[in-house]
mmCIF file of C-alpha atoms in Angstrom:
data_model
loop_
_atom_site.group_PDB
_atom_site.id
_atom_site.type_symbol
_atom_site.label_atom_id
_atom_site.label_comp_id
_atom_site.label_asym_id
_atom_site.label_seq_id
_atom_site.Cartn_x
_atom_site.Cartn_y
_atom_site.Cartn_z
ATOM 1 C CA MET A 1 27.690 10.730 -21.084
ATOM 2 C CA MET A 2 24.947 13.362 -21.030
ATOM 3 C CA ILE A 3 22.510 10.544 -20.281
ATOM 4 C CA LEU A 4 24.127 9.865 -16.896
ATOM 5 C CA ALA A 5 24.138 13.522 -15.984
ATOM 6 C CA SER A 6 20.563 14.233 -16.925
ATOM 7 C CA ALA A 7 18.083 14.556 -14.049
ATOM 8 C CA ARG A 8 15.355 13.541 -16.436
ATOM 9 C CA PHE A 9 16.864 10.141 -17.228
ATOM 10 C CA ASP A 10 14.193 7.698 -18.336
ATOM 11 C CA TRP A 11 15.069 4.080 -19.003
ATOM 12 C CA ALA A 12 12.186 3.473 -21.353
ATOM 13 C CA ARG A 13 12.827 6.630 -23.375
ATOM 14 C CA VAL A 14 16.502 5.754 -23.705
ATOM 15 C CA ARG A 15 15.750 2.310 -25.082
ATOM 16 C CA CYS A 16 13.118 3.691 -27.404
ATOM 17 C CA ALA A 17 15.592 6.291 -28.643
ATOM 18 C CA THR A 18 18.179 3.580 -29.253
ATOM 19 C CA LEU A 19 15.677 1.534 -31.284
ATOM 20 C CA ALA A 20 14.562 4.554 -33.256
ATOM 21 C CA ALA A 21 18.219 5.526 -34.067
ATOM 22 C CA ALA A 22 18.937 1.972 -35.093
ATOM 23 C CA LEU A 23 15.957 1.834 -37.413
ATOM 24 C CA ALA A 24 16.823 5.157 -38.973
ATOM 25 C CA LEU A 25 20.388 4.201 -39.579
ATOM 26 C CA ALA A 26 19.413 0.843 -40.937
ATOM 27 C CA THR A 27 17.758 2.556 -43.847
ATOM 28 C CA LEU A 28 21.066 4.116 -44.925
ATOM 29 C CA ALA A 29 23.383 2.230 -47.167
ATOM 30 C CA GLY A 30 27.065 1.473 -46.709
ATOM 31 C CA PRO A 31 29.386 0.063 -44.044
ATOM 32 C CA ALA A 32 30.105 3.452 -42.516
ATOM 33 C CA GLN A 33 26.477 3.936 -41.533
ATOM 34 C CA ALA A 34 26.307 0.415 -40.161
ATOM 35 C CA GLN A 35 29.356 1.093 -37.982
ATOM 36 C CA VAL A 36 27.749 4.279 -36.640
ATOM 37 C CA GLN A 37 24.610 2.315 -35.827
ATOM 38 C CA VAL A 38 26.553 -0.194 -33.773
ATOM 39 C CA GLN A 39 28.480 2.628 -31.965
ATOM 40 C CA VAL A 40 25.191 4.371 -30.997
ATOM 41 C CA GLN A 41 23.675 1.184 -29.673
ATOM 42 C CA VAL A 42 26.789 0.299 -27.664
ATOM 43 C CA GLN A 43 27.140 3.809 -26.237
ATOM 44 C CA VAL A 44 23.553 4.099 -25.119
ATOM 45 C CA GLN A 45 23.420 0.595 -23.655
ATOM 46 C CA SER A 46 26.701 1.140 -21.877
ATOM 47 C CA SER A 47 25.461 4.404 -20.354
ATOM 48 C CA ALA A 48 22.266 2.797 -19.134
ATOM 49 C CA ALA A 49 24.113 -0.171 -17.657
ATOM 50 C CA GLN A 50 26.549 2.229 -15.838
ATOM 51 C CA ALA A 51 23.643 4.160 -14.327
ATOM 52 C CA GLU A 52 21.891 1.017 -13.195
ATOM 53 C CA ALA A 53 25.059 -0.331 -11.577
ATOM 54 C CA ALA A 54 25.768 2.990 -9.834
ATOM 55 C CA TRP A 55 22.193 3.355 -8.494
ATOM 56 C CA PRO A 56 21.665 4.886 -5.974
ATOM 57 C CA SER A 57 24.357 7.593 -6.378
ATOM 58 C CA ARG A 58 22.265 10.306 -4.838
ATOM 59 C CA PRO A 59 19.335 10.634 -2.417
ATOM 60 C CA ILE A 60 16.130 8.752 -3.253
ATOM 61 C CA ARG A 61 12.943 10.753 -2.777
ATOM 62 C CA ILE A 62 9.908 8.880 -1.381
ATOM 63 C CA ILE A 63 6.576 10.591 -1.672
ATOM 64 C CA VAL A 64 4.084 9.621 0.997
ATOM 65 C CA PRO A 65 0.360 10.551 0.550
ATOM 66 C CA SER A 66 -0.230 10.989 4.301
ATOM 67 C CA ALA A 67 0.920 13.217 7.105
ATOM 68 C CA SER A 68 4.074 12.777 9.170
ATOM 69 C CA GLY A 69 3.397 10.254 11.985
ATOM 70 C CA SER A 70 0.759 8.322 10.022
ATOM 71 C CA ALA A 71 1.030 4.525 9.727
ATOM 72 C CA THR A 72 2.399 4.730 6.233
ATOM 73 C CA ASP A 73 4.852 7.496 7.082
ATOM 74 C CA THR A 74 6.132 5.615 10.141
ATOM 75 C CA ALA A 75 6.633 2.427 8.158
ATOM 76 C CA VAL A 76 8.515 4.263 5.410
ATOM 77 C CA ARG A 77 10.820 6.047 7.854
ATOM 78 C CA LYS A 78 11.641 2.884 9.802
ATOM 79 C CA GLN A 79 12.520 1.030 6.616
ATOM 80 C CA THR A 80 14.492 3.848 5.043
ATOM 81 C CA ASN A 81 16.451 4.388 8.297
ATOM 82 C CA PHE A 82 17.478 0.733 8.095
ATOM 83 C CA LEU A 83 18.548 1.073 4.469
ATOM 84 C CA THR A 84 20.644 4.096 5.319
ATOM 85 C CA ALA A 85 22.308 2.367 8.232
ATOM 86 C CA ARG A 86 23.089 -0.844 6.335
ATOM 87 C CA TYR A 87 23.693 0.306 2.776
ATOM 88 C CA LYS A 88 24.455 4.047 3.257
ATOM 89 C CA TRP A 89 21.616 4.887 0.871
ATOM 90 C CA GLN A 90 20.196 8.367 1.437
ATOM 91 C CA PHE A 91 16.489 9.247 1.396
ATOM 92 C CA ILE A 92 14.247 12.280 1.398
ATOM 93 C CA VAL A 93 10.715 11.483 2.631
ATOM 94 C CA GLU A 94 8.201 14.015 1.364
ATOM 95 C CA ASN A 95 4.738 14.062 2.987
ATOM 96 C CA LYS A 96 2.035 15.277 0.665
ATOM 97 C CA PRO A 97 -1.318 14.550 2.401
ATOM 98 C CA GLY A 98 -4.724 15.556 1.226
ATOM 99 C CA ALA A 99 -7.238 15.058 -1.569
ATOM 100 C CA ASN A 100 -7.394 11.310 -1.020
ATOM 101 C CA GLY A 101 -3.789 10.932 -2.103
ATOM 102 C CA PHE A 102 -4.294 12.722 -5.432
ATOM 103 C CA ILE A 103 -1.766 15.452 -4.574
ATOM 104 C CA ALA A 104 0.994 12.910 -3.797
ATOM 105 C CA VAL A 105 0.229 10.846 -6.861
ATOM 106 C CA ALA A 106 0.336 13.864 -9.183
ATOM 107 C CA GLU A 107 3.767 14.759 -7.857
ATOM 108 C CA PHE A 108 4.941 11.149 -8.223
ATOM 109 C CA LEU A 109 3.755 10.854 -11.804
ATOM 110 C CA ARG A 110 5.720 13.992 -12.804
ATOM 111 C CA ALA A 111 8.956 12.329 -11.720
ATOM 112 C CA PRO A 112 11.335 10.649 -14.246
ATOM 113 C CA ALA A 113 11.613 6.892 -14.152
ATOM 114 C CA ASP A 114 15.286 7.009 -13.024
ATOM 115 C CA GLY A 115 14.883 5.268 -9.680
ATOM 116 C CA TYR A 116 15.299 8.458 -7.643
ATOM 117 C CA THR A 117 11.584 8.986 -6.942
ATOM 118 C CA LEU A 118 9.435 6.255 -5.345
ATOM 119 C CA PHE A 119 5.873 6.336 -4.054
ATOM 120 C CA GLY A 120 5.104 5.086 -0.566
ATOM 121 C CA GLY A 121 1.615 3.868 -1.388
ATOM 122 C CA SER A 122 -1.077 2.112 0.577
ATOM 123 C CA SER A 123 -4.333 0.202 0.120
ATOM 124 C CA THR A 124 -6.223 3.537 0.138
ATOM 125 C CA THR A 125 -4.462 5.130 -2.830
ATOM 126 C CA VAL A 126 -3.829 1.962 -4.835
ATOM 127 C CA THR A 127 -6.716 -0.445 -4.346
ATOM 128 C CA ALA A 128 -9.526 1.479 -2.669
ATOM 129 C CA ASN A 129 -9.560 4.770 -4.696
ATOM 130 C CA PRO A 130 -10.188 2.995 -8.020
ATOM 131 C CA VAL A 131 -13.425 1.676 -6.567
ATOM 132 C CA VAL A 132 -14.519 4.602 -4.389
ATOM 133 C CA PHE A 133 -14.144 7.208 -7.145
ATOM 134 C CA LYS A 134 -15.844 7.217 -10.554
ATOM 135 C CA SER A 135 -12.728 8.589 -12.249
ATOM 136 C CA LEU A 136 -9.108 8.936 -11.102
ATOM 137 C CA PRO A 137 -6.356 11.135 -12.411
ATOM 138 C CA TYR A 138 -4.186 8.027 -12.452
ATOM 139 C CA ASN A 139 -4.357 4.302 -13.070
ATOM 140 C CA PRO A 140 -2.592 2.357 -10.289
ATOM 141 C CA VAL A 141 -2.209 -0.721 -12.514
ATOM 142 C CA THR A 142 -0.634 0.938 -15.531
ATOM 143 C CA ASP A 143 0.982 4.082 -14.006
ATOM 144 C CA PHE A 144 2.625 2.371 -11.035
ATOM 145 C CA VAL A 145 5.376 -0.240 -11.144
ATOM 146 C CA PRO A 146 5.123 -2.444 -8.035
ATOM 147 C CA VAL A 147 8.501 -2.642 -6.302
ATOM 148 C CA PHE A 148 7.964 -3.957 -2.756
ATOM 149 C CA ARG A 149 5.016 -4.840 -0.595
ATOM 150 C CA SER A 150 5.566 -4.002 3.020
ATOM 151 C CA ASN A 151 3.487 -5.165 5.902
ATOM 152 C CA PHE A 152 -0.267 -5.905 6.091
ATOM 153 C CA LEU A 153 -2.357 -4.211 8.731
ATOM 154 C CA PRO A 154 -5.352 -6.483 9.371
ATOM 155 C CA TYR A 155 -8.435 -4.790 10.698
ATOM 156 C CA VAL A 156 -9.947 -5.542 14.062
ATOM 157 C CA LEU A 157 -13.675 -5.562 14.687
ATOM 158 C CA MET A 158 -14.663 -3.611 17.791
ATOM 159 C CA GLY A 159 -17.996 -2.679 19.424
ATOM 160 C CA ALA A 160 -18.875 0.375 21.406
ATOM 161 C CA PRO A 161 -18.319 -0.182 25.189
ATOM 162 C CA LYS A 162 -21.990 0.682 25.935
ATOM 163 C CA HIS A 163 -23.050 -2.548 24.234
ATOM 164 C CA LYS A 164 -20.642 -4.739 26.272
ATOM 165 C CA LEU A 165 -20.125 -7.082 23.318
ATOM 166 C CA LYS A 166 -17.946 -10.170 23.997
ATOM 167 C CA SER A 167 -18.153 -11.864 20.547
ATOM 168 C CA VAL A 168 -18.967 -11.363 16.882
ATOM 169 C CA ASP A 169 -22.119 -13.422 17.321
ATOM 170 C CA GLU A 170 -23.505 -10.925 19.835
ATOM 171 C CA LEU A 171 -22.988 -8.075 17.298
ATOM 172 C CA VAL A 172 -24.696 -10.107 14.581
ATOM 173 C CA THR A 173 -27.650 -10.661 16.883
ATOM 174 C CA MET A 174 -27.911 -6.869 17.470
ATOM 175 C CA LEU A 175 -27.722 -6.109 13.742
ATOM 176 C CA ARG A 176 -30.464 -8.575 12.880
ATOM 177 C CA ALA A 177 -32.667 -7.371 15.740
ATOM 178 C CA ALA A 178 -32.452 -3.726 14.632
ATOM 179 C CA PRO A 179 -31.822 -3.539 10.841
ATOM 180 C CA GLY A 180 -30.655 -0.145 9.802
ATOM 181 C CA LYS A 181 -30.499 1.205 13.337
ATOM 182 C CA LEU A 182 -26.820 0.651 14.259
ATOM 183 C CA SER A 183 -23.994 2.725 12.875
ATOM 184 C CA TYR A 184 -20.486 1.845 11.847
ATOM 185 C CA ALA A 185 -17.411 3.978 11.152
ATOM 186 C CA SER A 186 -14.980 3.652 8.290
ATOM 187 C CA TYR A 187 -11.854 5.457 7.041
ATOM 188 C CA GLY A 188 -9.573 4.972 4.077
ATOM 189 C CA SER A 189 -9.985 1.423 2.744
ATOM 190 C CA SER A 190 -11.667 0.028 5.875
ATOM 191 C CA ARG A 191 -15.235 0.284 4.495
ATOM 192 C CA GLY A 192 -14.679 -2.822 2.379
ATOM 193 C CA SER A 193 -14.430 -4.993 5.539
ATOM 194 C CA ALA A 194 -17.543 -3.442 7.078
ATOM 195 C CA GLU A 195 -19.574 -3.947 3.901
ATOM 196 C CA MET A 196 -18.354 -7.582 3.470
ATOM 197 C CA PHE A 197 -19.414 -8.194 7.065
ATOM 198 C CA LEU A 198 -22.891 -6.806 6.494
ATOM 199 C CA GLN A 199 -23.321 -8.795 3.324
ATOM 200 C CA SER A 200 -22.263 -12.003 5.143
ATOM 201 C CA VAL A 201 -24.944 -11.579 7.874
ATOM 202 C CA GLY A 202 -27.610 -10.028 5.712
ATOM 203 C CA GLY A 203 -27.588 -6.941 7.904
ATOM 204 C CA LYS A 204 -28.017 -3.183 7.382
ATOM 205 C CA ALA A 205 -26.354 -0.324 9.230
ATOM 206 C CA VAL A 206 -25.693 3.371 8.882
ATOM 207 C CA HIS A 207 -22.307 4.273 7.441
ATOM 208 C CA VAL A 208 -20.405 7.092 9.146
ATOM 209 C CA PRO A 209 -17.218 8.065 7.255
ATOM 210 C CA TYR A 210 -14.116 9.426 8.918
ATOM 211 C CA LYS A 211 -10.907 10.844 7.489
ATOM 212 C CA SER A 212 -8.718 8.688 9.669
ATOM 213 C CA ASN A 213 -8.681 5.982 12.337
ATOM 214 C CA PRO A 214 -8.011 8.058 15.543
ATOM 215 C CA PRO A 215 -11.217 10.209 15.517
ATOM 216 C CA ALA A 216 -13.319 7.175 14.709
ATOM 217 C CA LEU A 217 -11.821 5.315 17.668
ATOM 218 C CA VAL A 218 -12.609 8.280 19.906
ATOM 219 C CA ASP A 219 -16.212 8.277 18.833
ATOM 220 C CA LEU A 220 -16.464 4.530 19.158
ATOM 221 C CA ALA A 221 -15.124 4.593 22.732
ATOM 222 C CA GLY A 222 -17.527 7.441 23.503
ATOM 223 C CA GLY A 223 -20.517 5.494 22.225
ATOM 224 C CA HIS A 224 -21.332 7.837 19.321
ATOM 225 C CA ILE A 225 -21.072 4.931 16.806
ATOM 226 C CA ASP A 226 -21.851 1.303 17.448
ATOM 227 C CA TYR A 227 -18.968 -0.683 15.842
ATOM 228 C CA MET A 228 -16.161 -0.487 13.383
ATOM 229 C CA PHE A 229 -13.299 -2.318 11.649
ATOM 230 C CA GLY A 230 -10.229 -0.349 12.630
ATOM 231 C CA ASP A 231 -6.473 -0.281 12.828
ATOM 232 C CA MET A 232 -5.167 -2.694 15.457
ATOM 233 C CA GLY A 233 -2.065 -0.580 16.137
ATOM 234 C CA GLY A 234 -4.139 2.556 16.717
ATOM 235 C CA ALA A 235 -6.528 0.805 19.027
ATOM 236 C CA LYS A 236 -3.799 -0.863 21.155
ATOM 237 C CA GLY A 237 -3.910 1.738 23.908
ATOM 238 C CA LEU A 238 -7.672 1.524 24.186
ATOM 239 C CA PHE A 239 -7.462 -2.264 24.489
ATOM 240 C CA THR A 240 -4.828 -2.023 27.192
ATOM 241 C CA SER A 241 -6.866 0.437 29.190
ATOM 242 C CA GLY A 242 -10.021 -1.644 28.759
ATOM 243 C CA GLN A 243 -11.960 1.068 27.006
ATOM 244 C CA LEU A 244 -12.462 -1.102 23.906
ATOM 245 C CA GLN A 245 -12.749 -4.854 23.439
ATOM 246 C CA PRO A 246 -11.424 -6.530 20.251
ATOM 247 C CA LEU A 247 -13.904 -9.034 18.871
ATOM 248 C CA ALA A 248 -12.048 -10.513 15.880
ATOM 249 C CA VAL A 249 -9.326 -9.716 13.367
ATOM 250 C CA THR A 250 -9.394 -9.995 9.593
ATOM 251 C CA ALA A 251 -6.081 -11.773 9.382
ATOM 252 C CA PRO A 252 -5.804 -15.385 8.064
ATOM 253 C CA LYS A 253 -4.540 -16.514 11.493
ATOM 254 C CA ARG A 254 -4.387 -15.069 14.989
ATOM 255 C CA LEU A 255 -1.861 -12.288 15.617
ATOM 256 C CA LYS A 256 1.125 -12.937 17.854
ATOM 257 C CA SER A 257 0.395 -9.738 19.764
ATOM 258 C CA TYR A 258 -3.244 -10.730 20.465
ATOM 259 C CA PRO A 259 -3.293 -14.547 20.627
ATOM 260 C CA ASN A 260 -6.660 -14.612 22.406
ATOM 261 C CA VAL A 261 -8.513 -12.636 19.729
ATOM 262 C CA PRO A 262 -10.105 -14.966 17.110
ATOM 263 C CA THR A 263 -9.994 -14.367 13.372
ATOM 264 C CA MET A 264 -13.169 -13.614 11.446
ATOM 265 C CA ILE A 265 -12.751 -17.042 9.839
ATOM 266 C CA GLU A 266 -12.791 -18.665 13.286
ATOM 267 C CA ALA A 267 -15.854 -16.588 14.109
ATOM 268 C CA GLY A 268 -17.753 -18.284 11.307
ATOM 269 C CA PHE A 269 -16.935 -16.121 8.236
ATOM 270 C CA PRO A 270 -15.029 -18.239 5.707
ATOM 271 C CA ASN A 271 -12.389 -16.497 3.602
ATOM 272 C CA PHE A 272 -12.900 -13.231 5.478
ATOM 273 C CA GLU A 273 -9.438 -11.703 4.892
ATOM 274 C CA MET A 274 -9.092 -7.976 4.322
ATOM 275 C CA SER A 275 -6.259 -5.700 5.408
ATOM 276 C CA ALA A 276 -4.767 -2.314 4.903
ATOM 277 C CA TRP A 277 -1.189 -2.477 3.606
ATOM 278 C CA THR A 278 1.747 -0.323 2.478
ATOM 279 C CA GLY A 279 4.232 -0.676 -0.302
ATOM 280 C CA TYR A 280 6.634 1.015 -2.700
ATOM 281 C CA PHE A 281 6.106 1.870 -6.354
ATOM 282 C CA ALA A 282 8.178 3.356 -9.152
ATOM 283 C CA PRO A 283 7.093 5.310 -12.185
ATOM 284 C CA ARG A 284 6.366 3.418 -15.419
ATOM 285 C CA GLY A 285 9.604 2.821 -17.397
ATOM 286 C CA ILE A 286 11.816 2.079 -14.391
ATOM 287 C CA SER A 287 14.722 -0.279 -14.949
ATOM 288 C CA PRO A 288 13.978 -3.846 -13.775
ATOM 289 C CA VAL A 289 17.533 -3.880 -12.353
ATOM 290 C CA ILE A 290 16.691 -1.069 -9.963
ATOM 291 C CA VAL A 291 13.430 -2.734 -8.994
ATOM 292 C CA ARG A 292 15.311 -5.902 -8.057
ATOM 293 C CA LYS A 293 17.975 -3.964 -6.132
ATOM 294 C CA PHE A 294 15.447 -2.053 -4.012
ATOM 295 C CA HIS A 295 13.306 -5.157 -3.435
ATOM 296 C CA ALA A 296 16.261 -7.140 -2.197
ATOM 297 C CA ALA A 297 17.412 -4.354 0.140
ATOM 298 C CA ALA A 298 13.931 -3.725 1.529
ATOM 299 C CA SER A 299 13.403 -7.432 2.110
ATOM 300 C CA ALA A 300 16.511 -7.512 4.293
ATOM 301 C CA TYR A 301 14.808 -5.163 6.790
ATOM 302 C CA PHE A 302 12.054 -7.680 7.382
ATOM 303 C CA LYS A 303 14.590 -10.335 8.347
ATOM 304 C CA THR A 304 15.639 -8.339 11.382
ATOM 305 C CA ARG A 305 14.447 -8.512 14.997
ATOM 306 C CA GLU A 306 13.710 -4.772 14.855
ATOM 307 C CA ALA A 307 11.223 -5.357 12.010
ATOM 308 C CA ASP A 308 9.620 -8.298 13.808
ATOM 309 C CA GLU A 309 9.107 -6.200 16.920
ATOM 310 C CA TYR A 310 7.693 -3.270 14.949
ATOM 311 C CA VAL A 311 5.281 -5.367 12.879
ATOM 312 C CA GLU A 312 4.069 -7.161 16.004
ATOM 313 C CA SER A 313 3.625 -3.855 17.889
ATOM 314 C CA ILE A 314 1.178 -2.592 15.230
ATOM 315 C CA GLY A 315 -0.661 -5.846 14.899
ATOM 316 C CA GLY A 316 0.766 -6.299 11.425
ATOM 317 C CA VAL A 317 1.760 -9.217 9.217
ATOM 318 C CA TYR A 318 4.621 -9.495 6.714
ATOM 319 C CA VAL A 319 4.564 -11.910 3.798
ATOM 320 C CA GLU A 320 7.211 -11.475 1.144
ATOM 321 C CA VAL A 321 6.165 -11.492 -2.486
ATOM 322 C CA ALA A 322 8.113 -10.765 -5.737
ATOM 323 C CA PRO A 323 7.293 -7.505 -7.529
ATOM 324 C CA ALA A 324 5.389 -9.291 -10.352
ATOM 325 C CA GLU A 325 3.314 -11.190 -7.812
ATOM 326 C CA PHE A 326 2.659 -7.916 -5.947
ATOM 327 C CA GLY A 327 1.266 -6.475 -9.147
ATOM 328 C CA ARG A 328 -1.110 -9.410 -9.705
ATOM 329 C CA TRP A 329 -2.202 -9.270 -6.069
ATOM 330 C CA ILE A 330 -3.095 -5.548 -6.496
ATOM 331 C CA GLU A 331 -5.351 -6.339 -9.441
ATOM 332 C CA ASP A 332 -7.055 -9.066 -7.364
ATOM 333 C CA ASP A 333 -7.513 -6.665 -4.412
ATOM 334 C CA ILE A 334 -9.123 -4.040 -6.655
ATOM 335 C CA ALA A 335 -11.468 -6.701 -8.097
ATOM 336 C CA LEU A 336 -12.434 -7.865 -4.548
ATOM 337 C CA ASN A 337 -13.206 -4.288 -3.438
ATOM 338 C CA ARG A 338 -15.206 -3.575 -6.567
ATOM 339 C CA ALA A 339 -17.295 -6.743 -6.037
ATOM 340 C CA VAL A 340 -18.056 -5.810 -2.417
ATOM 341 C CA TYR A 341 -19.099 -2.258 -3.400
ATOM 342 C CA ARG A 342 -21.201 -3.532 -6.295
ATOM 343 C CA ARG A 343 -23.127 -5.967 -4.028
ATOM 344 C CA ALA A 344 -23.692 -3.151 -1.558
ATOM 345 C CA ASN A 345 -25.050 -0.923 -4.317
ATOM 346 C CA ILE A 346 -22.546 1.803 -3.426
ATOM 347 C CA ASP A 347 -22.092 4.199 -6.321
ATOM 348 C CA PRO A 348 -18.593 5.653 -6.920
ATOM 349 C CA GLU A 349 -18.187 9.249 -5.948
#
């Protein structure tokens, strides 16, 4: 019963220990040793099954690599509030921003794989960092176990008000008329969209990096940069006030909240689909039973009107996928980003 009480419970280690004990005992002769072997296996497997069935029996810690109030943080808190209300599960959301998510990931990787620490990840930490940086202190494919993919956040292409752009074609004309003269902003994982766009039109522009979406939007509205692919939710107020004009979205189809804004595909860019996204991950060695339980509960949130209204308010999209499919999708997203950066001759930092 010490296994159930231990705060360092690790499903993979328990099963490895069971196998090791079984192999060791198998080398001993006699029926007495064989009986002990069976008892050890039954006891450990029974303890693991009890812990899985009882999960969660205490608060679940979710580590978020961004500040309180960020898009990822807001999504996590809305979803966990729902889980608390419906299932009485308790959560502790810990914000650990900074260092491109490295601080949060380091804390996450120190946690046991007992289901009581999850990572509220995003496209930046999981699929952009492996391409942006030459070396990472983690491997998102082998160190993270995909549990649940939350909503997508398609990017929206916007031009500075001083240019009075009404369509993507007008921006393309400007880029081709003044190669290397215009500037674009990026933050987090948004640079991939901007570089894909430039590659599609054979254009060149000056990259201006930002730490987040809000300051980039301020500079875009003020005319300090010429265009950007940004967060639809963050730009909503500027669209409403008329300070910025959305030209196109990177979603596969038009958003319900902006039915008059075309997709990049409709604007003449086939297969142009790139989005920021959020999701939940567990440490390597987590029980598949716990993964399935959390996935099922989190999926229930996105079947509510509250979730529909929230996703629509931020210009998001939700498409349910199984954990295994989520993992394959992550590998594909990393490969797509890597190909875009390679074609742009962008060296990892």
